[in-house]
Amino acid sequence: MDNRMAHRICQILVILACAVGVAALSACKAKPQVESISSIAGDPPIEWRLTSMQGTAVAATPPVTLRLTNDGAMSGKSFVNNYFGKTTITGSGTLLIGEIGSTMMAASPELMDSEQTYFKLLNQVNRFTTSGDTLTLLHNDEPLLVFTRHASPP
């Protein structure tokens, strides 16, 4: 075997080693935990507080909440109104939100716009993930709404 052939074989081995390394690192990429409805709902309901909508921090006062029960009931306080609806779990990590009803109070145009955006995003949800005390509602792989678990008073 001449030097050129040996050099070419070494190049190929280096390229293969790099490809294996990249594949191994990709497999190690941390993924959010996907759980069942019992990780996000309870009886009494688990309350979640909105922290971001489509990547933008939310600091509403009073907080925007989402409460989920084991039987699929959903309720909460939005930017202006109380709301309610039903959820359906069709598989591990799959969450569908049905039609949303709400009270009919009015507020500033900015708050009303935020509320309409929130309801629109809830209707687009088809998946959820949890990580510690964080609940992320997604449309496919796109995070729409992020909540933190609120400790219920004793």
PDB file of N, CA, C and O in Angstrom, residues 20-63:
ATOM      1  N   VAL A  20     -19.842   9.299  13.739  1.00  0.00           N
ATOM      2  CA  VAL A  20     -20.310   8.521  14.892  1.00  0.00           C
ATOM      3  C   VAL A  20     -20.395   9.416  16.119  1.00  0.00           C
ATOM      4  O   VAL A  20     -21.351   9.356  16.891  1.00  0.00           O
ATOM      5  N   GLY A  21     -19.423  10.308  16.309  1.00  0.00           N
ATOM      6  CA  GLY A  21     -19.434  11.224  17.450  1.00  0.00           C
ATOM      7  C   GLY A  21     -20.621  12.173  17.404  1.00  0.00           C
ATOM      8  O   GLY A  21     -21.288  12.402  18.413  1.00  0.00           O
ATOM      9  N   VAL A  22     -20.905  12.721  16.232  1.00  0.00           N
ATOM     10  CA  VAL A  22     -22.048  13.628  16.081  1.00  0.00           C
ATOM     11  C   VAL A  22     -23.347  12.880  16.366  1.00  0.00           C
ATOM     12  O   VAL A  22     -24.239  13.388  17.059  1.00  0.00           O
ATOM     13  N   ALA A  23     -23.485  11.670  15.861  1.00  0.00           N
ATOM     14  CA  ALA A  23     -24.696  10.880  16.113  1.00  0.00           C
ATOM     15  C   ALA A  23     -24.860  10.595  17.599  1.00  0.00           C
ATOM     16  O   ALA A  23     -25.958  10.677  18.151  1.00  0.00           O
ATOM     17  N   ALA A  24     -23.768  10.281  18.276  1.00  0.00           N
ATOM     18  CA  ALA A  24     -23.833   9.998  19.711  1.00  0.00           C
ATOM     19  C   ALA A  24     -24.234  11.244  20.494  1.00  0.00           C
ATOM     20  O   ALA A  24     -25.049  11.178  21.420  1.00  0.00           O
ATOM     21  N   LEU A  25     -23.695  12.398  20.134  1.00  0.00           N
ATOM     22  CA  LEU A  25     -24.063  13.634  20.819  1.00  0.00           C
ATOM     23  C   LEU A  25     -25.515  14.004  20.570  1.00  0.00           C
ATOM     24  O   LEU A  25     -26.210  14.477  21.465  1.00  0.00           O
ATOM     25  N   SER A  26     -25.998  13.781  19.369  1.00  0.00           N
ATOM     26  CA  SER A  26     -27.405  14.072  19.064  1.00  0.00           C
ATOM     27  C   SER A  26     -28.338  13.206  19.889  1.00  0.00           C
ATOM     28  O   SER A  26     -29.379  13.654  20.339  1.00  0.00           O
ATOM     29  N   ALA A  27     -27.967  11.969  20.102  1.00  0.00           N
ATOM     30  CA  ALA A  27     -28.805  11.070  20.892  1.00  0.00           C
ATOM     31  C   ALA A  27     -28.848  11.484  22.356  1.00  0.00           C
ATOM     32  O   ALA A  27     -29.806  11.192  23.065  1.00  0.00           O
ATOM     33  N   CYS A  28     -27.833  12.191  22.831  1.00  0.00           N
ATOM     34  CA  CYS A  28     -27.771  12.617  24.229  1.00  0.00           C
ATOM     35  C   CYS A  28     -28.523  13.912  24.493  1.00  0.00           C
ATOM     36  O   CYS A  28     -28.659  14.321  25.635  1.00  0.00           O
ATOM     37  N   LYS A  29     -29.006  14.570  23.457  1.00  0.00           N
ATOM     38  CA  LYS A  29     -29.708  15.835  23.615  1.00  0.00           C
ATOM     39  C   LYS A  29     -30.895  15.661  24.564  1.00  0.00           C
ATOM     40  O   LYS A  29     -31.722  14.777  24.380  1.00  0.00           O
ATOM     41  N   ALA A  30     -30.973  16.501  25.588  1.00  0.00           N
ATOM     42  CA  ALA A  30     -32.045  16.394  26.581  1.00  0.00           C
ATOM     43  C   ALA A  30     -33.381  16.737  25.943  1.00  0.00           C
ATOM     44  O   ALA A  30     -33.496  17.701  25.203  1.00  0.00           O
ATOM     45  N   LYS A  31     -34.388  15.937  26.249  1.00  0.00           N
ATOM     46  CA  LYS A  31     -35.734  16.183  25.747  1.00  0.00           C
ATOM     47  C   LYS A  31     -36.659  16.365  26.938  1.00  0.00           C
ATOM     48  O   LYS A  31     -36.494  15.720  27.964  1.00  0.00           O
ATOM     49  N   PRO A  32     -37.683  17.244  26.820  1.00  0.00           N
ATOM     50  CA  PRO A  32     -38.637  17.399  27.913  1.00  0.00           C
ATOM     51  C   PRO A  32     -39.354  16.091  28.183  1.00  0.00           C
ATOM     52  O   PRO A  32     -39.565  15.285  27.289  1.00  0.00           O
ATOM     53  N   GLN A  33     -39.726  15.914  29.435  1.00  0.00           N
ATOM     54  CA  GLN A  33     -40.428  14.711  29.834  1.00  0.00           C
ATOM     55  C   GLN A  33     -41.868  14.780  29.356  1.00  0.00           C
ATOM     56  O   GLN A  33     -42.539  15.779  29.523  1.00  0.00           O
ATOM     57  N   VAL A  34     -42.337  13.713  28.733  1.00  0.00           N
ATOM     58  CA  VAL A  34     -43.718  13.631  28.289  1.00  0.00           C
ATOM     59  C   VAL A  34     -44.442  12.706  29.254  1.00  0.00           C
ATOM     60  O   VAL A  34     -44.020  11.588  29.480  1.00  0.00           O
ATOM     61  N   GLU A  35     -45.527  13.182  29.828  1.00  0.00           N
ATOM     62  CA  GLU A  35     -46.220  12.413  30.846  1.00  0.00           C
ATOM     63  C   GLU A  35     -47.701  12.305  30.540  1.00  0.00           C
ATOM     64  O   GLU A  35     -48.193  12.839  29.564  1.00  0.00           O
ATOM     65  N   SER A  36     -48.418  11.653  31.430  1.00  0.00           N
ATOM     66  CA  SER A  36     -49.856  11.481  31.293  1.00  0.00           C
ATOM     67  C   SER A  36     -50.584  12.659  31.923  1.00  0.00           C
ATOM     68  O   SER A  36     -49.983  13.504  32.571  1.00  0.00           O
ATOM     69  N   ILE A  37     -51.904  12.666  31.778  1.00  0.00           N
ATOM     70  CA  ILE A  37     -52.724  13.747  32.327  1.00  0.00           C
ATOM     71  C   ILE A  37     -52.559  13.857  33.837  1.00  0.00           C
ATOM     72  O   ILE A  37     -52.649  14.943  34.397  1.00  0.00           O
ATOM     73  N   SER A  38     -52.287  12.760  34.528  1.00  0.00           N
ATOM     74  CA  SER A  38     -52.171  12.815  35.986  1.00  0.00           C
ATOM     75  C   SER A  38     -51.006  13.688  36.442  1.00  0.00           C
ATOM     76  O   SER A  38     -50.982  14.138  37.582  1.00  0.00           O
ATOM     77  N   SER A  39     -50.060  13.974  35.557  1.00  0.00           N
ATOM     78  CA  SER A  39     -48.951  14.846  35.927  1.00  0.00           C
ATOM     79  C   SER A  39     -49.328  16.323  35.856  1.00  0.00           C
ATOM     80  O   SER A  39     -48.626  17.167  36.392  1.00  0.00           O
ATOM     81  N   ILE A  40     -50.459  16.638  35.210  1.00  0.00           N
ATOM     82  CA  ILE A  40     -50.853  18.042  35.074  1.00  0.00           C
ATOM     83  C   ILE A  40     -52.236  18.341  35.635  1.00  0.00           C
ATOM     84  O   ILE A  40     -52.628  19.492  35.724  1.00  0.00           O
ATOM     85  N   ALA A  41     -52.986  17.284  35.987  1.00  0.00           N
ATOM     86  CA  ALA A  41     -54.353  17.463  36.479  1.00  0.00           C
ATOM     87  C   ALA A  41     -54.534  16.707  37.779  1.00  0.00           C
ATOM     88  O   ALA A  41     -53.778  15.794  38.093  1.00  0.00           O
ATOM     89  N   GLY A  42     -55.550  17.088  38.540  1.00  0.00           N
ATOM     90  CA  GLY A  42     -55.801  16.397  39.797  1.00  0.00           C
ATOM     91  C   GLY A  42     -57.216  16.616  40.279  1.00  0.00           C
ATOM     92  O   GLY A  42     -58.033  17.256  39.637  1.00  0.00           O
ATOM     93  N   ASP A  43     -57.481  16.067  41.450  1.00  0.00           N
ATOM     94  CA  ASP A  43     -58.764  16.265  42.106  1.00  0.00           C
ATOM     95  C   ASP A  43     -58.473  16.473  43.585  1.00  0.00           C
ATOM     96  O   ASP A  43     -58.219  15.506  44.279  1.00  0.00           O
ATOM     97  N   PRO A  44     -58.410  17.706  44.079  1.00  0.00           N
ATOM     98  CA  PRO A  44     -58.801  18.951  43.429  1.00  0.00           C
ATOM     99  C   PRO A  44     -57.858  19.307  42.270  1.00  0.00           C
ATOM    100  O   PRO A  44     -56.770  18.749  42.172  1.00  0.00           O
ATOM    101  N   PRO A  45     -58.292  20.257  41.427  1.00  0.00           N
ATOM    102  CA  PRO A  45     -57.498  20.620  40.244  1.00  0.00           C
ATOM    103  C   PRO A  45     -56.113  21.142  40.610  1.00  0.00           C
ATOM    104  O   PRO A  45     -55.920  21.756  41.653  1.00  0.00           O
ATOM    105  N   ILE A  46     -55.161  20.886  39.737  1.00  0.00           N
ATOM    106  CA  ILE A  46     -53.840  21.491  39.857  1.00  0.00           C
ATOM    107  C   ILE A  46     -53.918  22.853  39.174  1.00  0.00           C
ATOM    108  O   ILE A  46     -54.434  22.969  38.070  1.00  0.00           O
ATOM    109  N   GLU A  47     -53.424  23.881  39.855  1.00  0.00           N
ATOM    110  CA  GLU A  47     -53.447  25.219  39.259  1.00  0.00           C
ATOM    111  C   GLU A  47     -52.079  25.544  38.673  1.00  0.00           C
ATOM    112  O   GLU A  47     -51.054  25.375  39.313  1.00  0.00           O
ATOM    113  N   TRP A  48     -52.116  26.032  37.444  1.00  0.00           N
ATOM    114  CA  TRP A  48     -50.924  26.458  36.716  1.00  0.00           C
ATOM    115  C   TRP A  48     -51.044  27.956  36.452  1.00  0.00           C
ATOM    116  O   TRP A  48     -52.132  28.445  36.151  1.00  0.00           O
ATOM    117  N   ARG A  49     -49.913  28.678  36.544  1.00  0.00           N
ATOM    118  CA  ARG A  49     -49.907  30.115  36.269  1.00  0.00           C
ATOM    119  C   ARG A  49     -49.070  30.402  35.033  1.00  0.00           C
ATOM    120  O   ARG A  49     -47.932  29.946  34.917  1.00  0.00           O
ATOM    121  N   LEU A  50     -49.655  31.177  34.132  1.00  0.00           N
ATOM    122  CA  LEU A  50     -49.008  31.498  32.858  1.00  0.00           C
ATOM    123  C   LEU A  50     -47.762  32.339  33.085  1.00  0.00           C
ATOM    124  O   LEU A  50     -47.802  33.356  33.778  1.00  0.00           O
ATOM    125  N   THR A  51     -46.633  31.904  32.479  1.00  0.00           N
ATOM    126  CA  THR A  51     -45.393  32.677  32.561  1.00  0.00           C
ATOM    127  C   THR A  51     -44.948  33.221  31.211  1.00  0.00           C
ATOM    128  O   THR A  51     -44.241  34.224  31.161  1.00  0.00           O
ATOM    129  N   SER A  52     -45.378  32.553  30.108  1.00  0.00           N
ATOM    130  CA  SER A  52     -45.042  33.109  28.788  1.00  0.00           C
ATOM    131  C   SER A  52     -46.024  32.626  27.729  1.00  0.00           C
ATOM    132  O   SER A  52     -46.593  31.544  27.831  1.00  0.00           O
ATOM    133  N   MET A  53     -46.209  33.497  26.724  1.00  0.00           N
ATOM    134  CA  MET A  53     -47.041  33.199  25.551  1.00  0.00           C
ATOM    135  C   MET A  53     -46.158  33.379  24.329  1.00  0.00           C
ATOM    136  O   MET A  53     -45.629  34.464  24.110  1.00  0.00           O
ATOM    137  N   GLN A  54     -45.989  32.310  23.577  1.00  0.00           N
ATOM    138  CA  GLN A  54     -45.159  32.318  22.370  1.00  0.00           C
ATOM    139  C   GLN A  54     -43.795  32.953  22.635  1.00  0.00           C
ATOM    140  O   GLN A  54     -43.290  33.741  21.840  1.00  0.00           O
ATOM    141  N   GLY A  55     -43.199  32.603  23.766  1.00  0.00           N
ATOM    142  CA  GLY A  55     -41.849  33.057  24.091  1.00  0.00           C
ATOM    143  C   GLY A  55     -41.759  34.417  24.741  1.00  0.00           C
ATOM    144  O   GLY A  55     -40.671  34.856  25.110  1.00  0.00           O
ATOM    145  N   THR A  56     -42.871  35.111  24.911  1.00  0.00           N
ATOM    146  CA  THR A  56     -42.869  36.429  25.536  1.00  0.00           C
ATOM    147  C   THR A  56     -43.344  36.300  26.977  1.00  0.00           C
ATOM    148  O   THR A  56     -44.411  35.730  27.235  1.00  0.00           O
ATOM    149  N   ALA A  57     -42.561  36.826  27.915  1.00  0.00           N
ATOM    150  CA  ALA A  57     -42.905  36.740  29.334  1.00  0.00           C
ATOM    151  C   ALA A  57     -44.238  37.416  29.611  1.00  0.00           C
ATOM    152  O   ALA A  57     -44.561  38.445  29.025  1.00  0.00           O
ATOM    153  N   VAL A  58     -45.011  36.818  30.513  1.00  0.00           N
ATOM    154  CA  VAL A  58     -46.308  37.354  30.924  1.00  0.00           C
ATOM    155  C   VAL A  58     -46.243  37.608  32.426  1.00  0.00           C
ATOM    156  O   VAL A  58     -45.913  36.719  33.191  1.00  0.00           O
ATOM    157  N   ALA A  59     -46.566  38.837  32.808  1.00  0.00           N
ATOM    158  CA  ALA A  59     -46.583  39.193  34.230  1.00  0.00           C
ATOM    159  C   ALA A  59     -47.923  39.827  34.561  1.00  0.00           C
ATOM    160  O   ALA A  59     -48.006  40.972  34.973  1.00  0.00           O
ATOM    161  N   ALA A  60     -48.998  39.080  34.350  1.00  0.00           N
ATOM    162  CA  ALA A  60     -50.345  39.600  34.568  1.00  0.00           C
ATOM    163  C   ALA A  60     -50.665  39.646  36.059  1.00  0.00           C
ATOM    164  O   ALA A  60     -50.267  38.776  36.816  1.00  0.00           O
ATOM    165  N   THR A  61     -51.375  40.687  36.456  1.00  0.00           N
ATOM    166  CA  THR A  61     -51.854  40.820  37.827  1.00  0.00           C
ATOM    167  C   THR A  61     -53.332  41.120  37.773  1.00  0.00           C
ATOM    168  O   THR A  61     -53.710  42.157  37.223  1.00  0.00           O
ATOM    169  N   PRO A  62     -54.201  40.261  38.299  1.00  0.00           N
ATOM    170  CA  PRO A  62     -53.873  38.966  38.891  1.00  0.00           C
ATOM    171  C   PRO A  62     -53.365  37.989  37.833  1.00  0.00           C
ATOM    172  O   PRO A  62     -53.543  38.220  36.629  1.00  0.00           O
ATOM    173  N   PRO A  63     -52.738  36.891  38.270  1.00  0.00           N
ATOM    174  CA  PRO A  63     -52.132  35.975  37.297  1.00  0.00           C
ATOM    175  C   PRO A  63     -53.166  35.266  36.427  1.00  0.00           C
ATOM    176  O   PRO A  63     -54.302  35.033  36.850  1.00  0.00           O
TER     177      PRO A  63
END
